[in-house]
PDB file of C-alpha atoms in Angstrom:
ATOM      1  CA  UNK T   4      63.639  35.743 -90.970  1.00 39.00           C
ATOM      2  CA  UNK T   5      61.420  38.780 -90.481  1.00 38.00           C
ATOM      3  CA  UNK T   6      58.258  36.703 -90.647  1.00 39.00           C
ATOM      4  CA  UNK T   7      59.679  34.165 -88.196  1.00 41.00           C
ATOM      5  CA  UNK T   8      60.609  36.941 -85.738  1.00 40.00           C
ATOM      6  CA  UNK T   9      57.101  38.325 -85.977  1.00 41.00           C
ATOM      7  CA  UNK T  10      55.660  34.864 -85.302  1.00 40.00           C
ATOM      8  CA  UNK T  11      57.918  34.371 -82.249  1.00 38.00           C
ATOM      9  CA  UNK T  12      56.976  37.835 -80.997  1.00 40.00           C
ATOM     10  CA  UNK T  13      53.253  36.979 -81.228  1.00 39.00           C
ATOM     11  CA  UNK T  14      53.817  33.704 -79.369  1.00 38.00           C
ATOM     12  CA  UNK T  15      55.535  35.541 -76.522  1.00 39.00           C
ATOM     13  CA  UNK T  16      52.766  38.111 -76.497  1.00 38.00           C
ATOM     14  CA  UNK T  17      50.095  35.413 -76.211  1.00 39.00           C
ATOM     15  CA  UNK T  18      51.983  33.678 -73.400  1.00 38.00           C
ATOM     16  CA  UNK T  19      52.384  36.969 -71.572  1.00 35.00           C
ATOM     17  CA  UNK T  20      48.674  37.756 -71.867  1.00 37.00           C
ATOM     18  CA  UNK T  21      47.802  34.257 -70.699  1.00 35.00           C
ATOM     19  CA  UNK T  22      49.979  34.679 -67.616  1.00 38.00           C
ATOM     20  CA  UNK T  23      48.314  37.982 -66.814  1.00 33.00           C
ATOM     21  CA  UNK T  24      44.834  36.464 -67.145  1.00 36.00           C
ATOM     22  CA  UNK T  25      45.637  33.425 -65.006  1.00 36.00           C
ATOM     23  CA  UNK T  26      47.258  35.309 -62.122  1.00 35.00           C
ATOM     24  CA  UNK T  27      44.054  36.691 -60.518  1.00 37.00           C
ATOM     25  CA  UNK T  28      42.550  33.198 -60.374  1.00 34.00           C
ATOM     26  CA  UNK T  29      45.551  31.919 -58.416  1.00 34.00           C
ATOM     27  CA  UNK T  30      45.325  34.899 -56.067  1.00 36.00           C
ATOM     28  CA  UNK T  31      41.626  34.292 -55.360  1.00 38.00           C
ATOM     29  CA  UNK T  32      42.233  30.655 -54.518  1.00 43.00           C
ATOM     30  CA  UNK T  33      44.975  31.633 -52.074  1.00 48.00           C
ATOM     31  CA  UNK T  34      42.538  33.991 -50.325  1.00 79.00           C
ATOM     32  CA  UNK T  35      40.337  31.114 -49.201  1.00 85.00           C
ATOM     33  CA  UNK T  36      41.565  30.184 -45.716  1.00 88.00           C
ATOM     34  CA  UNK T  37      40.403  28.328 -42.603  1.00 91.00           C
ATOM     35  CA  UNK T  38      41.193  29.398 -39.058  1.00 90.00           C
ATOM     36  CA  UNK T  39      42.559  25.880 -38.403  1.00 89.00           C
ATOM     37  CA  UNK T  40      44.608  23.623 -40.680  1.00 90.00           C
ATOM     38  CA  UNK T  41      44.282  20.768 -38.192  1.00 90.00           C
ATOM     39  CA  UNK T  42      42.321  20.022 -35.012  1.00 89.00           C
ATOM     40  CA  UNK T  43      42.695  17.524 -32.188  1.00 85.00           C
ATOM     41  CA  UNK T  44      39.434  16.861 -30.384  1.00 83.00           C
ATOM     42  CA  UNK T  45      37.916  14.444 -27.893  1.00 78.00           C
ATOM     43  CA  UNK T  46      34.734  12.438 -28.405  1.00 80.00           C
ATOM     44  CA  UNK T  47      31.717  14.604 -27.585  1.00 75.00           C
ATOM     45  CA  UNK T  48      33.527  17.879 -28.156  1.00 76.00           C
ATOM     46  CA  UNK T  49      32.801  20.502 -30.793  1.00 81.00           C
ATOM     47  CA  UNK T  50      34.730  23.258 -32.497  1.00 84.00           C
ATOM     48  CA  UNK T  51      33.909  26.091 -34.898  1.00 88.00           C
ATOM     49  CA  UNK T  52      35.729  26.445 -38.206  1.00 92.00           C
ATOM     50  CA  UNK T  53      35.717  29.885 -39.802  1.00 91.00           C
ATOM     51  CA  UNK T  54      36.451  30.793 -43.403  1.00 91.00           C
ATOM     52  CA  UNK T  55      38.143  34.012 -44.440  1.00 90.00           C
ATOM     53  CA  UNK T  56      37.942  34.816 -48.138  1.00 88.00           C
ATOM     54  CA  UNK T  57      37.469  37.525 -50.742  1.00 85.00           C
ATOM     55  CA  UNK T  58      35.534  35.100 -52.938  1.00 87.00           C
ATOM     56  CA  UNK T  59      31.797  35.446 -53.401  1.00 86.00           C
ATOM     57  CA  UNK T  60      29.492  32.497 -53.068  1.00 87.00           C
ATOM     58  CA  UNK T  61      28.023  30.042 -50.588  1.00 89.00           C
ATOM     59  CA  UNK T  62      30.384  27.907 -48.529  1.00 92.00           C
ATOM     60  CA  UNK T  63      29.755  24.179 -48.858  1.00 93.00           C
ATOM     61  CA  UNK T  64      31.030  22.041 -45.991  1.00 94.00           C
ATOM     62  CA  UNK T  65      31.757  18.325 -46.119  1.00 95.00           C
ATOM     63  CA  UNK T  66      33.417  15.617 -44.031  1.00 95.00           C
ATOM     64  CA  UNK T  67      35.378  12.678 -45.369  1.00 95.00           C
ATOM     65  CA  UNK T  68      34.098  10.585 -42.456  1.00 95.00           C
ATOM     66  CA  UNK T  69      30.872  11.748 -40.805  1.00 94.00           C
ATOM     67  CA  UNK T  70      31.033   8.903 -38.288  1.00 93.00           C
ATOM     68  CA  UNK T  71      34.252  10.394 -36.873  1.00 93.00           C
ATOM     69  CA  UNK T  72      33.564  14.115 -37.275  1.00 93.00           C
ATOM     70  CA  UNK T  73      30.460  15.784 -38.667  1.00 95.00           C
ATOM     71  CA  UNK T  74      30.235  19.355 -39.929  1.00 94.00           C
ATOM     72  CA  UNK T  75      27.208  21.656 -39.950  1.00 94.00           C
ATOM     73  CA  UNK T  76      26.381  24.146 -42.702  1.00 92.00           C
ATOM     74  CA  UNK T  77      27.702  26.848 -40.341  1.00 91.00           C
ATOM     75  CA  UNK T  78      31.095  25.216 -39.874  1.00 92.00           C
ATOM     76  CA  UNK T  79      30.594  23.549 -36.479  1.00 91.00           C
ATOM     77  CA  UNK T  80      32.582  20.334 -36.122  1.00 92.00           C
ATOM     78  CA  UNK T  81      31.303  17.622 -33.782  1.00 88.00           C
ATOM     79  CA  UNK T  82      33.598  14.816 -32.663  1.00 87.00           C
ATOM     80  CA  UNK T  83      31.695  11.528 -32.881  1.00 87.00           C
ATOM     81  CA  UNK T  84      34.237   8.727 -32.352  1.00 86.00           C
ATOM     82  CA  UNK T  85      37.988   8.156 -32.322  1.00 88.00           C
ATOM     83  CA  UNK T  86      39.654   8.398 -35.712  1.00 93.00           C
ATOM     84  CA  UNK T  87      40.540  10.950 -38.375  1.00 95.00           C
ATOM     85  CA  UNK T  88      38.495  12.908 -40.880  1.00 95.00           C
ATOM     86  CA  UNK T  89      39.114  15.733 -43.307  1.00 96.00           C
ATOM     87  CA  UNK T  90      36.747  18.682 -43.271  1.00 94.00           C
ATOM     88  CA  UNK T  91      36.492  20.575 -46.554  1.00 95.00           C
ATOM     89  CA  UNK T  92      35.171  24.082 -47.163  1.00 93.00           C
ATOM     90  CA  UNK T  93      34.389  24.778 -50.806  1.00 92.00           C
ATOM     91  CA  UNK T  94      33.380  27.893 -52.724  1.00 92.00           C
ATOM     92  CA  UNK T  95      32.775  27.051 -56.378  1.00 86.00           C
ATOM     93  CA  UNK T  96      36.009  25.293 -57.474  1.00 86.00           C
ATOM     94  CA  UNK T  97      38.119  26.563 -54.572  1.00 90.00           C
ATOM     95  CA  UNK T  98      38.728  24.304 -51.573  1.00 91.00           C
ATOM     96  CA  UNK T  99      40.495  24.382 -48.218  1.00 93.00           C
ATOM     97  CA  UNK T 100      40.816  21.482 -45.809  1.00 94.00           C
ATOM     98  CA  UNK T 101      41.263  20.834 -42.114  1.00 94.00           C
ATOM     99  CA  UNK T 102      42.435  17.490 -40.760  1.00 94.00           C
ATOM    100  CA  UNK T 103      40.529  16.482 -37.633  1.00 93.00           C
ATOM    101  CA  UNK T 104      41.914  13.901 -35.209  1.00 92.00           C
ATOM    102  CA  UNK T 105      39.372  12.654 -32.683  1.00 88.00           C
ATOM    103  CA  UNK T 106      40.584  10.938 -29.534  1.00 83.00           C
ATOM    104  CA  UNK T 107      38.675   9.001 -26.912  1.00 77.00           C
ATOM    105  CA  UNK T 108      37.176  10.900 -23.998  1.00 68.00           C
ATOM    106  CA  UNK T 109      39.809  12.334 -21.667  1.00 64.00           C
ATOM    107  CA  UNK T 110      38.578  10.012 -18.890  1.00 76.00           C
ATOM    108  CA  UNK T 111      38.235  12.820 -16.367  1.00 87.00           C
ATOM    109  CA  UNK T 112      34.536  12.375 -15.615  1.00 88.00           C
ATOM    110  CA  UNK T 113      35.124   9.799 -12.882  1.00 89.00           C
ATOM    111  CA  UNK T 114      37.862  11.941 -11.321  1.00 93.00           C
ATOM    112  CA  UNK T 115      35.623  15.002 -11.542  1.00 95.00           C
ATOM    113  CA  UNK T 116      32.863  13.225  -9.611  1.00 94.00           C
ATOM    114  CA  UNK T 117      35.396  12.214  -6.932  1.00 94.00           C
ATOM    115  CA  UNK T 118      36.696  15.786  -6.611  1.00 95.00           C
ATOM    116  CA  UNK T 119      33.150  17.078  -6.216  1.00 96.00           C
ATOM    117  CA  UNK T 120      32.873  14.848  -3.144  1.00 96.00           C
ATOM    118  CA  UNK T 121      36.437  15.281  -1.876  1.00 96.00           C
ATOM    119  CA  UNK T 122      36.248  19.084  -1.802  1.00 96.00           C
ATOM    120  CA  UNK T 123      32.575  19.274  -0.838  1.00 96.00           C
ATOM    121  CA  UNK T 124      33.237  21.510   2.201  1.00 97.00           C
ATOM    122  CA  UNK T 125      35.469  23.965   0.303  1.00 97.00           C
ATOM    123  CA  UNK T 126      32.944  24.083  -2.550  1.00 97.00           C
ATOM    124  CA  UNK T 127      30.162  24.989  -0.128  1.00 97.00           C
ATOM    125  CA  UNK T 128      32.390  27.655   1.418  1.00 98.00           C
ATOM    126  CA  UNK T 129      33.040  29.238  -2.000  1.00 98.00           C
ATOM    127  CA  UNK T 130      29.290  29.175  -2.595  1.00 98.00           C
ATOM    128  CA  UNK T 131      28.737  30.919   0.756  1.00 98.00           C
ATOM    129  CA  UNK T 132      31.180  33.751  -0.005  1.00 98.00           C
ATOM    130  CA  UNK T 133      29.848  34.111  -3.566  1.00 98.00           C
ATOM    131  CA  UNK T 134      26.275  34.431  -2.329  1.00 98.00           C
ATOM    132  CA  UNK T 135      27.346  36.963   0.284  1.00 98.00           C
ATOM    133  CA  UNK T 136      28.562  39.222  -2.516  1.00 97.00           C
ATOM    134  CA  UNK T 137      25.255  38.787  -4.335  1.00 97.00           C
ATOM    135  CA  UNK T 138      23.173  39.459  -1.220  1.00 97.00           C
ATOM    136  CA  UNK T 139      24.954  42.788  -0.701  1.00 96.00           C
ATOM    137  CA  UNK T 140      23.681  43.831  -4.135  1.00 96.00           C
ATOM    138  CA  UNK T 141      20.140  42.614  -3.444  1.00 97.00           C
ATOM    139  CA  UNK T 142      20.514  39.649  -5.798  1.00 97.00           C
ATOM    140  CA  UNK T 143      19.048  36.187  -5.144  1.00 97.00           C
ATOM    141  CA  UNK T 144      21.421  33.451  -4.016  1.00 98.00           C
ATOM    142  CA  UNK T 145      22.858  31.029  -6.541  1.00 98.00           C
ATOM    143  CA  UNK T 146      21.871  27.380  -6.204  1.00 98.00           C
ATOM    144  CA  UNK T 147      24.669  24.811  -6.242  1.00 98.00           C
ATOM    145  CA  UNK T 148      23.971  22.344  -9.045  1.00 97.00           C
ATOM    146  CA  UNK T 149      25.396  18.809  -8.823  1.00 97.00           C
ATOM    147  CA  UNK T 150      26.000  18.296 -12.550  1.00 96.00           C
ATOM    148  CA  UNK T 151      27.439  21.785 -13.004  1.00 98.00           C
ATOM    149  CA  UNK T 152      29.807  21.096 -10.104  1.00 98.00           C
ATOM    150  CA  UNK T 153      31.040  17.891 -11.738  1.00 96.00           C
ATOM    151  CA  UNK T 154      31.603  19.808 -14.981  1.00 97.00           C
ATOM    152  CA  UNK T 155      33.436  22.558 -13.051  1.00 97.00           C
ATOM    153  CA  UNK T 156      35.663  19.946 -11.391  1.00 97.00           C
ATOM    154  CA  UNK T 157      36.287  18.495 -14.867  1.00 96.00           C
ATOM    155  CA  UNK T 158      37.449  21.926 -16.043  1.00 96.00           C
ATOM    156  CA  UNK T 159      39.760  22.333 -13.031  1.00 97.00           C
ATOM    157  CA  UNK T 160      41.253  18.885 -13.632  1.00 96.00           C
ATOM    158  CA  UNK T 161      41.888  19.687 -17.307  1.00 95.00           C
ATOM    159  CA  UNK T 162      43.796  22.829 -16.393  1.00 95.00           C
ATOM    160  CA  UNK T 163      45.713  21.083 -13.606  1.00 95.00           C
ATOM    161  CA  UNK T 164      46.719  18.302 -15.995  1.00 92.00           C
ATOM    162  CA  UNK T 165      47.956  20.744 -18.643  1.00 92.00           C
ATOM    163  CA  UNK T 166      49.389  23.249 -16.152  1.00 94.00           C
ATOM    164  CA  UNK T 167      47.608  26.064 -17.985  1.00 94.00           C
ATOM    165  CA  UNK T 168      44.961  28.511 -16.772  1.00 95.00           C
ATOM    166  CA  UNK T 169      42.785  29.035 -19.830  1.00 94.00           C
ATOM    167  CA  UNK T 170      39.170  29.351 -20.919  1.00 94.00           C
ATOM    168  CA  UNK T 171      40.112  27.240 -23.937  1.00 90.00           C
ATOM    169  CA  UNK T 172      40.087  23.514 -23.289  1.00 88.00           C
ATOM    170  CA  UNK T 173      43.073  21.308 -24.254  1.00 85.00           C
ATOM    171  CA  UNK T 174      41.310  20.103 -27.420  1.00 78.00           C
ATOM    172  CA  UNK T 175      40.545  23.679 -28.484  1.00 79.00           C
ATOM    173  CA  UNK T 176      36.867  23.588 -27.520  1.00 82.00           C
ATOM    174  CA  UNK T 177      35.104  25.811 -24.978  1.00 88.00           C
ATOM    175  CA  UNK T 178      33.663  25.304 -21.467  1.00 92.00           C
ATOM    176  CA  UNK T 179      30.216  25.491 -23.064  1.00 91.00           C
ATOM    177  CA  UNK T 180      31.060  22.450 -25.191  1.00 87.00           C
ATOM    178  CA  UNK T 181      31.844  20.634 -21.941  1.00 90.00           C
ATOM    179  CA  UNK T 182      28.408  21.606 -20.640  1.00 92.00           C
ATOM    180  CA  UNK T 183      26.937  19.944 -23.716  1.00 87.00           C
ATOM    181  CA  UNK T 184      28.966  16.800 -22.947  1.00 86.00           C
ATOM    182  CA  UNK T 185      27.432  16.821 -19.452  1.00 91.00           C
ATOM    183  CA  UNK T 186      23.975  17.389 -21.014  1.00 89.00           C
ATOM    184  CA  UNK T 187      23.523  20.712 -19.228  1.00 93.00           C
ATOM    185  CA  UNK T 188      20.842  22.926 -20.774  1.00 91.00           C
ATOM    186  CA  UNK T 189      21.097  26.704 -20.560  1.00 92.00           C
ATOM    187  CA  UNK T 190      20.188  29.975 -22.268  1.00 93.00           C
ATOM    188  CA  UNK T 191      23.020  31.975 -20.711  1.00 94.00           C
ATOM    189  CA  UNK T 192      26.260  30.659 -19.244  1.00 96.00           C
ATOM    190  CA  UNK T 193      29.584  31.919 -17.939  1.00 96.00           C
ATOM    191  CA  UNK T 194      32.862  30.734 -16.464  1.00 97.00           C
ATOM    192  CA  UNK T 195      35.296  32.039 -13.842  1.00 97.00           C
ATOM    193  CA  UNK T 196      38.690  30.389 -13.320  1.00 97.00           C
ATOM    194  CA  UNK T 197      41.509  31.058 -10.853  1.00 96.00           C
ATOM    195  CA  UNK T 198      44.898  29.687  -9.863  1.00 95.00           C
ATOM    196  CA  UNK T 199      46.836  29.783  -6.589  1.00 95.00           C
ATOM    197  CA  UNK T 200      49.931  27.992  -5.354  1.00 92.00           C
ATOM    198  CA  UNK T 201      51.364  27.155  -1.969  1.00 85.00           C
ATOM    199  CA  UNK T 202      48.420  28.158   0.211  1.00 79.00           C
ATOM    200  CA  UNK T 203      46.327  24.997   0.021  1.00 88.00           C
ATOM    201  CA  UNK T 204      42.637  25.119  -0.859  1.00 93.00           C
ATOM    202  CA  UNK T 205      41.382  28.470   0.427  1.00 95.00           C
ATOM    203  CA  UNK T 206      37.721  29.157  -0.396  1.00 96.00           C
ATOM    204  CA  UNK T 207      37.749  32.752   0.862  1.00 95.00           C
ATOM    205  CA  UNK T 208      40.886  33.612  -1.106  1.00 95.00           C
ATOM    206  CA  UNK T 209      39.426  32.157  -4.320  1.00 96.00           C
ATOM    207  CA  UNK T 210      36.171  34.073  -3.888  1.00 96.00           C
ATOM    208  CA  UNK T 211      38.078  37.314  -3.213  1.00 96.00           C
ATOM    209  CA  UNK T 212      40.292  36.840  -6.278  1.00 96.00           C
ATOM    210  CA  UNK T 213      37.206  36.632  -8.476  1.00 96.00           C
ATOM    211  CA  UNK T 214      35.333  39.461  -6.785  1.00 97.00           C
ATOM    212  CA  UNK T 215      38.306  41.836  -7.046  1.00 96.00           C
ATOM    213  CA  UNK T 216      38.496  41.281 -10.812  1.00 95.00           C
ATOM    214  CA  UNK T 217      35.881  43.306 -12.788  1.00 95.00           C
ATOM    215  CA  UNK T 218      35.234  40.638 -15.413  1.00 95.00           C
ATOM    216  CA  UNK T 219      34.856  37.831 -12.887  1.00 97.00           C
ATOM    217  CA  UNK T 220      32.779  40.010 -10.566  1.00 96.00           C
ATOM    218  CA  UNK T 221      30.386  40.672 -13.462  1.00 96.00           C
ATOM    219  CA  UNK T 222      29.675  36.930 -13.649  1.00 97.00           C
ATOM    220  CA  UNK T 223      29.199  36.654  -9.883  1.00 97.00           C
ATOM    221  CA  UNK T 224      26.730  39.562  -9.877  1.00 97.00           C
ATOM    222  CA  UNK T 225      24.941  38.636 -13.101  1.00 97.00           C
ATOM    223  CA  UNK T 226      21.227  38.681 -12.291  1.00 96.00           C
ATOM    224  CA  UNK T 227      20.486  36.252 -15.138  1.00 96.00           C
ATOM    225  CA  UNK T 228      22.408  33.432 -13.462  1.00 97.00           C
ATOM    226  CA  UNK T 229      20.567  31.215 -10.996  1.00 97.00           C
ATOM    227  CA  UNK T 230      22.728  28.082 -10.836  1.00 97.00           C
ATOM    228  CA  UNK T 231      26.412  27.552 -10.127  1.00 98.00           C
ATOM    229  CA  UNK T 232      28.903  24.698 -10.285  1.00 98.00           C
ATOM    230  CA  UNK T 233      32.205  24.957  -8.411  1.00 98.00           C
ATOM    231  CA  UNK T 234      35.292  22.891  -9.204  1.00 97.00           C
ATOM    232  CA  UNK T 235      38.607  22.354  -7.460  1.00 97.00           C
ATOM    233  CA  UNK T 236      41.716  20.410  -8.506  1.00 97.00           C
ATOM    234  CA  UNK T 237      45.062  20.240  -6.714  1.00 96.00           C
ATOM    235  CA  UNK T 238      48.340  19.121  -8.310  1.00 95.00           C
ATOM    236  CA  UNK T 239      51.230  17.314  -6.603  1.00 92.00           C
ATOM    237  CA  UNK T 240      53.049  20.668  -6.542  1.00 93.00           C
ATOM    238  CA  UNK T 241      50.169  22.097  -4.495  1.00 93.00           C
ATOM    239  CA  UNK T 242      48.882  24.178  -7.400  1.00 96.00           C
ATOM    240  CA  UNK T 243      45.165  24.802  -7.037  1.00 97.00           C
ATOM    241  CA  UNK T 244      42.842  25.384  -9.998  1.00 97.00           C
ATOM    242  CA  UNK T 245      39.393  26.762  -9.219  1.00 97.00           C
ATOM    243  CA  UNK T 246      36.403  26.962 -11.548  1.00 97.00           C
ATOM    244  CA  UNK T 247      32.953  28.525 -11.338  1.00 98.00           C
ATOM    245  CA  UNK T 248      30.376  27.645 -13.991  1.00 98.00           C
ATOM    246  CA  UNK T 249      27.183  29.703 -14.123  1.00 97.00           C
ATOM    247  CA  UNK T 250      23.890  29.061 -15.911  1.00 96.00           C
ATOM    248  CA  UNK T 251      20.333  30.359 -15.761  1.00 91.00           C
TER     249      UNK T 251
END
């Protein structure tokens, strides 16, 4: 009986030690996380995945379907065509995954081009007031760019459709990703957005809203910017979404 008790005691001791040794491994695996568990994107868009971890080692990225969504070695996802793909980040034997759903283009490009024509006068008025602010500071006037204006109208339409004023696009990407979709090249870029309701399209009011806000005024008076695109979208409830896109 004594010998058997000793044997049982040793078995429990071994199990206890094993549990203690295994626990840190489980903890390390749990510390490997992605900033997104899932993403919904549109064709042509891109999004950055970021890993947070206490583990040491190089992150290896992979996509289950590169034709749908590719991934760079820095974690940038590019939406290629409609479908689903799983992006995996791996450090040694530890993995985390993000499911990516890619949808067809939002179909706003045609509407954006129409808005650029429809609100041509108001767009030129916003440009006039914006350049007046720059002239007072001895800065050169911004040049209205046709493609930037279409992209700005696209941004205004996105916000009007969602009913949300945000620098983040509905698919989680940025305004700069939209510039890439419109094949706009730049070294420096910026965005101003504004929302009004019940007053109709008012170019002077929009320009004043931006100029009276320090962050937006900084974009207007940024000496590195030389081009501007201006977008306008109006909802059935007479909500107006304004956008300014700047590049050098």
